[in-house]
CSV table of C-alpha atoms and ligand atoms in Angstrom, one decimal:
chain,number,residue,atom,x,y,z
F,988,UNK,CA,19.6,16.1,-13.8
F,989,UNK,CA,21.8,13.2,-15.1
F,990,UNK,CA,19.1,10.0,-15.2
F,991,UNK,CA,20.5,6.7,-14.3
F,992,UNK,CA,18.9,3.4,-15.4
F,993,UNK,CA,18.2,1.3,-12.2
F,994,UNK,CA,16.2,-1.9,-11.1
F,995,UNK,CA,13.9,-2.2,-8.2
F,996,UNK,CA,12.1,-4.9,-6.8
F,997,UNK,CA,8.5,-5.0,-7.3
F,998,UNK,CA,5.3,-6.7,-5.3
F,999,UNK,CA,1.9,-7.3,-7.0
F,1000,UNK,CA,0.4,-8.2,-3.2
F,1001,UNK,CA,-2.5,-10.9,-2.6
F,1002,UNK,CA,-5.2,-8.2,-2.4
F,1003,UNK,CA,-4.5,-7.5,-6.0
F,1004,UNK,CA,-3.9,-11.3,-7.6
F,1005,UNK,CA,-7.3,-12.3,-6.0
F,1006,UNK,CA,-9.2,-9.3,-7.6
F,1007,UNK,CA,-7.3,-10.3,-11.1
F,1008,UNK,CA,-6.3,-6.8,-11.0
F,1009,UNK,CA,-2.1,-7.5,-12.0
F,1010,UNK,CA,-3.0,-6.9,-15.5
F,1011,UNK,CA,-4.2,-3.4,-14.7
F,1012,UNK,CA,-1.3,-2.7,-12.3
F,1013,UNK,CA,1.3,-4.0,-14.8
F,1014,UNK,CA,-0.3,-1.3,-17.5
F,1015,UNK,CA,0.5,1.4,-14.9
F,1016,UNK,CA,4.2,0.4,-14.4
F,1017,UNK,CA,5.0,0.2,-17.9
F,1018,UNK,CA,2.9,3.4,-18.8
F,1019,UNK,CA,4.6,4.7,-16.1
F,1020,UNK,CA,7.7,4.4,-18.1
F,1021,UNK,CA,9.2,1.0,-16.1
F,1022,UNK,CA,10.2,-2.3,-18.3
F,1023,UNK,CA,9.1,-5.3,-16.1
F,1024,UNK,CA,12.0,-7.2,-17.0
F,1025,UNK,CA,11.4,-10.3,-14.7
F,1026,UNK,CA,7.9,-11.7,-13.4
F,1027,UNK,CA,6.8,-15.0,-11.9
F,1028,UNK,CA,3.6,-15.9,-9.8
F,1029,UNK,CA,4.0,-17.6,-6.1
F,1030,UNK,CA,2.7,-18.0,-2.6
F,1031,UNK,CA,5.3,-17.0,0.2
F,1032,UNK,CA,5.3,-19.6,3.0
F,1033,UNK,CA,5.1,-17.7,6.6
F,1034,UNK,CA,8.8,-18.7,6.7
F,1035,UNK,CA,10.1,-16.6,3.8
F,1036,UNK,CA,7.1,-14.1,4.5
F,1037,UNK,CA,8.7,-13.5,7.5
F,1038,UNK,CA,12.4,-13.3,6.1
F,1039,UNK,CA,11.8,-11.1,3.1
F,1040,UNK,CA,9.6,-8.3,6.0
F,1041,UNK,CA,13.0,-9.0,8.5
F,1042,UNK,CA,13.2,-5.2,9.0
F,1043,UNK,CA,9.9,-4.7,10.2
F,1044,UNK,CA,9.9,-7.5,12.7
F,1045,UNK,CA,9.3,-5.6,16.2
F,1046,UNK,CA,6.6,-3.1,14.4
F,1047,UNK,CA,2.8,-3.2,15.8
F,1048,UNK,CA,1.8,-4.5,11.9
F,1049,UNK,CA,4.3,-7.1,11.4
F,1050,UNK,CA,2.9,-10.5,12.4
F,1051,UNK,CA,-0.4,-9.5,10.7
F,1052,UNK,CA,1.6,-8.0,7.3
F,1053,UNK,CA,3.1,-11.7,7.6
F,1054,UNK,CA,0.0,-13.3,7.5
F,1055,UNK,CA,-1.6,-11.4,4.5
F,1056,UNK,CA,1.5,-11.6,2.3
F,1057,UNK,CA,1.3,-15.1,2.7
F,1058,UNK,CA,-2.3,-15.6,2.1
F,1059,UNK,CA,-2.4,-16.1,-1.4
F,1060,UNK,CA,-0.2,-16.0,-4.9
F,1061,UNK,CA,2.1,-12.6,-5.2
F,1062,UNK,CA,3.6,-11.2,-8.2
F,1063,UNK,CA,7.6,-10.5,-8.2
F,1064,UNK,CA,8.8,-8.3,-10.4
F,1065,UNK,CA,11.7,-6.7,-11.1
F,1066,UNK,CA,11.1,-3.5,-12.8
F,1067,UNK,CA,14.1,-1.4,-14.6
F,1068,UNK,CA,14.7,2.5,-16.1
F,1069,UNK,CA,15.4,5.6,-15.3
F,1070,UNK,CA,15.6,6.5,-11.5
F,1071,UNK,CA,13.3,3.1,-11.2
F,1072,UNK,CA,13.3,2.8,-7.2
F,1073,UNK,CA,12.1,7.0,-7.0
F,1074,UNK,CA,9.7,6.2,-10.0
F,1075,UNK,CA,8.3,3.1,-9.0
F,1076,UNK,CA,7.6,4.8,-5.7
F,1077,UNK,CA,6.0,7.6,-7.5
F,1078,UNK,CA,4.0,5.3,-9.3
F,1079,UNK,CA,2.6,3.5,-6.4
F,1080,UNK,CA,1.5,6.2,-4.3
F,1081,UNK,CA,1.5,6.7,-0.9
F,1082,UNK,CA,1.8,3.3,1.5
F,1083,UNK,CA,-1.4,4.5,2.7
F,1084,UNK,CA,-4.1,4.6,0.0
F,1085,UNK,CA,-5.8,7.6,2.2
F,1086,UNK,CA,-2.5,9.5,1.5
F,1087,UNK,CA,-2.3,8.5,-1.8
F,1088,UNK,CA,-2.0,11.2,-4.7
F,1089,UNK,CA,-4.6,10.8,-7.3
F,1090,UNK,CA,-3.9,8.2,-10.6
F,1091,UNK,CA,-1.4,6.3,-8.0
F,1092,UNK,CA,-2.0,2.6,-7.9
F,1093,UNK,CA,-3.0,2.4,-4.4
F,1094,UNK,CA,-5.0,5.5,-5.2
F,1095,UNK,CA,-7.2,3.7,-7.5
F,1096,UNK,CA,-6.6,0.1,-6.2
F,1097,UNK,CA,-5.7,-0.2,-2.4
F,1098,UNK,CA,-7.9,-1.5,-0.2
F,1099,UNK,CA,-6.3,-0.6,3.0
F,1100,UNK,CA,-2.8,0.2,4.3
F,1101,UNK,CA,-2.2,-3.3,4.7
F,1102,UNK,CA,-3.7,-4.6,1.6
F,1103,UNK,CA,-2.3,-2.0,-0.6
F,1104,UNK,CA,-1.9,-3.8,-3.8
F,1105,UNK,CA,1.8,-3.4,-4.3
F,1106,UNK,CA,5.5,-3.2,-2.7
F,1107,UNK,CA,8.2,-1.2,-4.0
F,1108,UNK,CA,12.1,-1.3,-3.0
F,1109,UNK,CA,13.0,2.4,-1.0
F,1110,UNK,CA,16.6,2.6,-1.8
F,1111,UNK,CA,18.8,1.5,-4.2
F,1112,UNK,CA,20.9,-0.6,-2.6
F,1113,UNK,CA,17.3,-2.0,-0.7
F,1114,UNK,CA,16.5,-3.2,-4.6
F,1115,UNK,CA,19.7,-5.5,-4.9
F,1116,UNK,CA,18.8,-6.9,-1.5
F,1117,UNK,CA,15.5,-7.8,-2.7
F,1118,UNK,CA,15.9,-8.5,-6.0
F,1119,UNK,CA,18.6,-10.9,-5.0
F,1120,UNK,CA,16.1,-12.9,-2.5
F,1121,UNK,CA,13.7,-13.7,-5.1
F,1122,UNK,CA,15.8,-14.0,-8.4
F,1123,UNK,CA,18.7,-15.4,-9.8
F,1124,UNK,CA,20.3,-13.6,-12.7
F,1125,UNK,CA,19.5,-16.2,-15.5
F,1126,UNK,CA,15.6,-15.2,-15.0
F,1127,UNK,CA,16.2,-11.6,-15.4
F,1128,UNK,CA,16.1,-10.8,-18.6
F,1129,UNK,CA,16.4,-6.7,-19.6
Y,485,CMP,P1,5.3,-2.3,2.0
Y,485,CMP,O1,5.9,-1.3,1.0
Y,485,CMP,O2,5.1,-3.7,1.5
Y,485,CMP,O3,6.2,-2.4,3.3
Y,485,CMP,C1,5.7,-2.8,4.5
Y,485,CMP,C2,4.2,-2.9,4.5
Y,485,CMP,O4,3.6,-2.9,5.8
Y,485,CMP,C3,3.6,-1.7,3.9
Y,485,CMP,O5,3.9,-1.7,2.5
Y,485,CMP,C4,2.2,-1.8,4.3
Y,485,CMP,O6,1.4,-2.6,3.4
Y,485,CMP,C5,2.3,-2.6,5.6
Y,485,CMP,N1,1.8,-1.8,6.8
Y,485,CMP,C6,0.8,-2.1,7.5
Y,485,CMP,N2,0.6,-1.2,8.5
Y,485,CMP,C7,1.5,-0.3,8.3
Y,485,CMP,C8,1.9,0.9,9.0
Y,485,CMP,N3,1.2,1.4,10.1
Y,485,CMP,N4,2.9,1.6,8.6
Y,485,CMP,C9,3.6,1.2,7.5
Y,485,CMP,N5,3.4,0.1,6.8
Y,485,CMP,C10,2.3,-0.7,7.2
């Protein structure tokens, strides 16, 4: 199979940053095989909690997946290599930890469905989107 570097848009979720866990979760990425090639630390108001979960609006879980991923600091990442998005997802694990395969960070880290430590982009062109609402291109830096 021809491999194809890519970027994806990674979340190291409240849960996580209050447990001082993002060290730990940053060693899986980048064991993983993933270069974290952008990072900063901050708190989503409801506003752009709300903007950057758009798609979900309408779902049973979105007002309270608002409220928790506003709750406290987040990690935004923006993680590159091979097949990153497929990878990344790979790396995660399951959305819900229960599903999770074993040595998956929300295996070994989730807490529930909702507070399960990270987000990853699910398509390609999903990653740009993302990526784009919380970066510019002078802070990435691959
Ligand atoms: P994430 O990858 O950040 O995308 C949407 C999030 O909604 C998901 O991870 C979960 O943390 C959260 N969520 C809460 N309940 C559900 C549910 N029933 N199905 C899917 N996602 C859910």
């Amino acid at each position: 199979m021809r491999m194809t570097i890519e970027r994806t848009l990674s979340i190291i979720k409240p849960d996580a940053t209050r447990r001082n866990i993002t060290g730990a979760i940053n060693h899986r990425l980048e064991r993983g095989g993933l270069r974290i090639i952008a990072q900063k630390r901050i708190q989503l108001s409801q506003g752009q909690a709300e903007r950057f979960y758009e798609v979900h609006a309408g779902r049973p879980f979105y007002r309270d997946l608002v409220a928790f991923m506003s709750s406290g600091p987040i990690l935004v990442q923006v993680l590159e290599g091979e097949n990153a998005v497929v990878l990344n997802r790979e790396i995660m694990g399951a959305t819900d930890p229960v599903n999770a395969a074993p040595g998956t960070i929300r295996k070994d880290f989730a807490e529930s469905i909702e507070a399960n430590s990270v987000h990853g982009s699910d398509s390609p062109e999903n990653a740009e989107e993302e990526i784009a609402f919380f970066f510019s291109t002078i802070e990435i830096c691959p």
